């Protein structure tokens, strides 16, 4: 990490590095507005039986959607895999697929027309976004935030 100024990641790096929490977010299930489960939200059985769009990262964080579901005993049937949440809406709209996305992302999505979000029927740990930096930049960061120079 010494080659980076900072990293914004939704996981605990498990390292002794300085970090700051930026925000918490909750997860919602996203589906087509005409989906059979749209009026009331999916059941736990639906989470197992229906196809999913899952976001996969090159290094899967501990709080990825798939891992959160697996921790609750739910093995999602992955029909489509993508690398970014921004591609989720067009992969869900007009289909019977489900997706698990952060609430802020759904609320801010320009292309969320035709979709609805519903609470997940099982409790999931919130997404915690953190900013991490290397100790060698701490002095620079503290100096910049205090308005003084060295």
PDB file of C-alpha atoms in Angstrom:
ATOM      1  CA  UNK A   1       0.000   0.000   0.000  1.00  0.00           C
ATOM      2  CA  UNK A   2       2.976   2.350   0.173  1.00  0.00           C
ATOM      3  CA  UNK A   3       2.567   3.154  -3.536  1.00  0.00           C
ATOM      4  CA  UNK A   4      -0.985   4.459  -2.958  1.00  0.00           C
ATOM      5  CA  UNK A   5      -2.042   7.734  -1.404  1.00  0.00           C
ATOM      6  CA  UNK A   6      -5.239   6.189  -0.053  1.00  0.00           C
ATOM      7  CA  UNK A   7      -7.772   3.435  -0.670  1.00  0.00           C
ATOM      8  CA  UNK A   8     -11.551   3.527  -0.349  1.00  0.00           C
ATOM      9  CA  UNK A   9     -12.738  -0.007   0.351  1.00  0.00           C
ATOM     10  CA  UNK A  10     -15.752  -1.527   2.087  1.00  0.00           C
ATOM     11  CA  UNK A  11     -13.814  -4.017   4.155  1.00  0.00           C
ATOM     12  CA  UNK A  12     -11.564  -4.351   7.119  1.00  0.00           C
ATOM     13  CA  UNK A  13      -8.093  -4.730   5.685  1.00  0.00           C
ATOM     14  CA  UNK A  14      -7.011  -6.409   8.889  1.00  0.00           C
ATOM     15  CA  UNK A  15      -3.879  -4.317   8.923  1.00  0.00           C
ATOM     16  CA  UNK A  16      -2.526  -1.843  11.371  1.00  0.00           C
ATOM     17  CA  UNK A  17      -3.065   1.110   9.040  1.00  0.00           C
ATOM     18  CA  UNK A  18      -4.694   4.431   9.775  1.00  0.00           C
ATOM     19  CA  UNK A  19      -8.277   4.607   8.546  1.00  0.00           C
ATOM     20  CA  UNK A  20     -11.408   6.652   8.838  1.00  0.00           C
ATOM     21  CA  UNK A  21     -14.982   5.519   8.456  1.00  0.00           C
ATOM     22  CA  UNK A  22     -16.758   7.442   5.708  1.00  0.00           C
ATOM     23  CA  UNK A  23     -20.308   6.077   5.949  1.00  0.00           C
ATOM     24  CA  UNK A  24     -22.606   3.131   6.724  1.00  0.00           C
ATOM     25  CA  UNK A  25     -25.129   1.820   4.224  1.00  0.00           C
ATOM     26  CA  UNK A  26     -27.768  -0.888   4.262  1.00  0.00           C
ATOM     27  CA  UNK A  27     -28.351  -3.540   1.594  1.00  0.00           C
ATOM     28  CA  UNK A  28     -31.583  -3.814  -0.394  1.00  0.00           C
ATOM     29  CA  UNK A  29     -32.909  -6.433  -2.789  1.00  0.00           C
ATOM     30  CA  UNK A  30     -33.489  -4.981  -6.251  1.00  0.00           C
ATOM     31  CA  UNK A  31     -35.938  -6.490  -8.733  1.00  0.00           C
ATOM     32  CA  UNK A  32     -38.056  -5.592 -11.741  1.00  0.00           C
ATOM     33  CA  UNK A  33     -41.168  -3.654 -10.719  1.00  0.00           C
ATOM     34  CA  UNK A  34     -43.323  -6.359 -12.386  1.00  0.00           C
ATOM     35  CA  UNK A  35     -41.576  -9.208 -10.538  1.00  0.00           C
ATOM     36  CA  UNK A  36     -43.995 -11.512  -8.690  1.00  0.00           C
ATOM     37  CA  UNK A  37     -42.233 -10.626  -5.405  1.00  0.00           C
ATOM     38  CA  UNK A  38     -42.229  -6.863  -6.034  1.00  0.00           C
ATOM     39  CA  UNK A  39     -45.350  -6.002  -3.995  1.00  0.00           C
ATOM     40  CA  UNK A  40     -44.171  -7.642  -0.772  1.00  0.00           C
ATOM     41  CA  UNK A  41     -40.473  -8.383  -1.312  1.00  0.00           C
ATOM     42  CA  UNK A  42     -38.825 -11.768  -1.711  1.00  0.00           C
ATOM     43  CA  UNK A  43     -39.133 -14.537   0.846  1.00  0.00           C
ATOM     44  CA  UNK A  44     -36.162 -16.474   2.180  1.00  0.00           C
ATOM     45  CA  UNK A  45     -37.176 -19.315  -0.161  1.00  0.00           C
ATOM     46  CA  UNK A  46     -37.122 -16.847  -3.082  1.00  0.00           C
ATOM     47  CA  UNK A  47     -33.535 -15.919  -2.221  1.00  0.00           C
ATOM     48  CA  UNK A  48     -32.562 -19.571  -2.754  1.00  0.00           C
ATOM     49  CA  UNK A  49     -34.755 -20.324  -5.780  1.00  0.00           C
ATOM     50  CA  UNK A  50     -34.612 -17.200  -7.950  1.00  0.00           C
ATOM     51  CA  UNK A  51     -31.718 -16.241 -10.228  1.00  0.00           C
ATOM     52  CA  UNK A  52     -29.295 -13.519  -9.127  1.00  0.00           C
ATOM     53  CA  UNK A  53     -27.111 -10.829 -10.579  1.00  0.00           C
ATOM     54  CA  UNK A  54     -24.058 -10.696  -8.339  1.00  0.00           C
ATOM     55  CA  UNK A  55     -21.251  -8.187  -8.311  1.00  0.00           C
ATOM     56  CA  UNK A  56     -17.900  -9.920  -8.091  1.00  0.00           C
ATOM     57  CA  UNK A  57     -14.709  -8.105  -7.273  1.00  0.00           C
ATOM     58  CA  UNK A  58     -11.222  -9.213  -8.245  1.00  0.00           C
ATOM     59  CA  UNK A  59     -10.579  -9.584  -4.510  1.00  0.00           C
ATOM     60  CA  UNK A  60     -13.909 -10.521  -2.990  1.00  0.00           C
ATOM     61  CA  UNK A  61     -14.411  -8.513   0.204  1.00  0.00           C
ATOM     62  CA  UNK A  62     -15.739 -10.207   3.287  1.00  0.00           C
ATOM     63  CA  UNK A  63     -18.969  -8.214   3.027  1.00  0.00           C
ATOM     64  CA  UNK A  64     -19.726  -8.900  -0.648  1.00  0.00           C
ATOM     65  CA  UNK A  65     -23.360  -9.683  -1.372  1.00  0.00           C
ATOM     66  CA  UNK A  66     -22.708 -13.373  -2.009  1.00  0.00           C
ATOM     67  CA  UNK A  67     -20.711 -13.773   1.186  1.00  0.00           C
ATOM     68  CA  UNK A  68     -23.350 -11.961   3.246  1.00  0.00           C
ATOM     69  CA  UNK A  69     -26.018 -14.326   1.944  1.00  0.00           C
ATOM     70  CA  UNK A  70     -23.842 -17.405   2.488  1.00  0.00           C
ATOM     71  CA  UNK A  71     -23.256 -16.371   6.101  1.00  0.00           C
ATOM     72  CA  UNK A  72     -27.053 -16.605   6.503  1.00  0.00           C
ATOM     73  CA  UNK A  73     -27.186 -20.085   4.941  1.00  0.00           C
ATOM     74  CA  UNK A  74     -28.379 -18.897   1.541  1.00  0.00           C
ATOM     75  CA  UNK A  75     -26.492 -20.029  -1.546  1.00  0.00           C
ATOM     76  CA  UNK A  76     -27.503 -17.672  -4.369  1.00  0.00           C
ATOM     77  CA  UNK A  77     -28.146 -19.113  -7.841  1.00  0.00           C
ATOM     78  CA  UNK A  78     -25.870 -16.810  -9.830  1.00  0.00           C
ATOM     79  CA  UNK A  79     -27.206 -16.365 -13.340  1.00  0.00           C
ATOM     80  CA  UNK A  80     -25.216 -13.223 -14.194  1.00  0.00           C
ATOM     81  CA  UNK A  81     -21.967 -11.972 -12.724  1.00  0.00           C
ATOM     82  CA  UNK A  82     -20.686  -8.433 -13.173  1.00  0.00           C
ATOM     83  CA  UNK A  83     -17.782  -6.408 -11.799  1.00  0.00           C
ATOM     84  CA  UNK A  84     -19.606  -3.182 -11.009  1.00  0.00           C
ATOM     85  CA  UNK A  85     -22.876  -2.181  -9.353  1.00  0.00           C
ATOM     86  CA  UNK A  86     -23.503   0.310 -12.164  1.00  0.00           C
ATOM     87  CA  UNK A  87     -24.341  -2.537 -14.564  1.00  0.00           C
ATOM     88  CA  UNK A  88     -26.872  -4.144 -12.218  1.00  0.00           C
ATOM     89  CA  UNK A  89     -30.028  -2.195 -13.265  1.00  0.00           C
ATOM     90  CA  UNK A  90     -30.001  -3.215 -16.954  1.00  0.00           C
ATOM     91  CA  UNK A  91     -29.217  -6.811 -15.948  1.00  0.00           C
ATOM     92  CA  UNK A  92     -32.219  -6.969 -13.591  1.00  0.00           C
ATOM     93  CA  UNK A  93     -34.927  -4.924 -15.363  1.00  0.00           C
ATOM     94  CA  UNK A  94     -37.321  -7.034 -17.425  1.00  0.00           C
ATOM     95  CA  UNK A  95     -36.133 -10.285 -15.787  1.00  0.00           C
ATOM     96  CA  UNK A  96     -36.939 -12.453 -12.784  1.00  0.00           C
ATOM     97  CA  UNK A  97     -33.428 -11.839 -11.357  1.00  0.00           C
ATOM     98  CA  UNK A  98     -32.660 -10.400  -7.937  1.00  0.00           C
ATOM     99  CA  UNK A  99     -29.665  -8.309  -6.916  1.00  0.00           C
ATOM    100  CA  UNK A 100     -28.353  -7.098  -3.581  1.00  0.00           C
ATOM    101  CA  UNK A 101     -27.080  -3.515  -3.717  1.00  0.00           C
ATOM    102  CA  UNK A 102     -26.283  -0.714  -1.270  1.00  0.00           C
ATOM    103  CA  UNK A 103     -29.289   1.547  -0.637  1.00  0.00           C
ATOM    104  CA  UNK A 104     -27.393   4.728  -1.547  1.00  0.00           C
ATOM    105  CA  UNK A 105     -26.437   3.278  -4.888  1.00  0.00           C
ATOM    106  CA  UNK A 106     -29.997   2.296  -5.741  1.00  0.00           C
ATOM    107  CA  UNK A 107     -31.339   5.679  -4.637  1.00  0.00           C
ATOM    108  CA  UNK A 108     -28.738   7.503  -6.753  1.00  0.00           C
ATOM    109  CA  UNK A 109     -28.934   5.203  -9.803  1.00  0.00           C
ATOM    110  CA  UNK A 110     -29.892   7.118 -12.895  1.00  0.00           C
ATOM    111  CA  UNK A 111     -31.026   3.891 -14.548  1.00  0.00           C
ATOM    112  CA  UNK A 112     -33.210   2.489 -11.749  1.00  0.00           C
ATOM    113  CA  UNK A 113     -36.452   3.119 -13.646  1.00  0.00           C
ATOM    114  CA  UNK A 114     -38.466  -0.041 -13.858  1.00  0.00           C
ATOM    115  CA  UNK A 115     -36.914  -1.413 -10.669  1.00  0.00           C
ATOM    116  CA  UNK A 116     -38.002  -1.526  -7.049  1.00  0.00           C
ATOM    117  CA  UNK A 117     -35.986  -2.097  -3.908  1.00  0.00           C
ATOM    118  CA  UNK A 118     -37.191  -4.141  -0.962  1.00  0.00           C
ATOM    119  CA  UNK A 119     -35.623  -4.994   2.401  1.00  0.00           C
ATOM    120  CA  UNK A 120     -33.790  -8.280   2.568  1.00  0.00           C
ATOM    121  CA  UNK A 121     -35.846 -10.871   4.491  1.00  0.00           C
ATOM    122  CA  UNK A 122     -32.746 -11.865   6.489  1.00  0.00           C
ATOM    123  CA  UNK A 123     -30.671  -9.394   8.505  1.00  0.00           C
ATOM    124  CA  UNK A 124     -27.360  -8.507   6.849  1.00  0.00           C
ATOM    125  CA  UNK A 125     -24.355  -6.660   8.226  1.00  0.00           C
ATOM    126  CA  UNK A 126     -24.248  -3.091   6.934  1.00  0.00           C
ATOM    127  CA  UNK A 127     -21.741  -1.929   4.362  1.00  0.00           C
ATOM    128  CA  UNK A 128     -19.088   0.184   6.077  1.00  0.00           C
ATOM    129  CA  UNK A 129     -17.008   2.278   3.682  1.00  0.00           C
ATOM    130  CA  UNK A 130     -13.588   3.225   5.001  1.00  0.00           C
ATOM    131  CA  UNK A 131     -10.695   5.324   3.766  1.00  0.00           C
ATOM    132  CA  UNK A 132      -7.259   3.789   4.450  1.00  0.00           C
ATOM    133  CA  UNK A 133      -3.832   5.346   4.048  1.00  0.00           C
ATOM    134  CA  UNK A 134      -0.239   4.461   4.767  1.00  0.00           C
ATOM    135  CA  UNK A 135       1.460   5.814   7.893  1.00  0.00           C
ATOM    136  CA  UNK A 136       4.016   7.645   5.756  1.00  0.00           C
ATOM    137  CA  UNK A 137       1.237   9.940   4.494  1.00  0.00           C
ATOM    138  CA  UNK A 138      -0.270  10.594   7.943  1.00  0.00           C
ATOM    139  CA  UNK A 139       1.982  13.586   8.590  1.00  0.00           C
ATOM    140  CA  UNK A 140       1.114  15.066   5.219  1.00  0.00           C
ATOM    141  CA  UNK A 141      -2.608  14.462   5.799  1.00  0.00           C
ATOM    142  CA  UNK A 142      -2.540  15.998   9.306  1.00  0.00           C
ATOM    143  CA  UNK A 143      -0.581  19.000   8.040  1.00  0.00           C
ATOM    144  CA  UNK A 144      -2.991  19.551   5.165  1.00  0.00           C
ATOM    145  CA  UNK A 145      -6.088  19.324   7.371  1.00  0.00           C
ATOM    146  CA  UNK A 146      -4.653  21.716   9.980  1.00  0.00           C
ATOM    147  CA  UNK A 147      -3.672  24.312   7.396  1.00  0.00           C
ATOM    148  CA  UNK A 148      -0.013  24.404   8.442  1.00  0.00           C
ATOM    149  CA  UNK A 149       3.064  23.533   6.468  1.00  0.00           C
ATOM    150  CA  UNK A 150       6.312  21.871   7.473  1.00  0.00           C
TER     151      UNK A 150
END
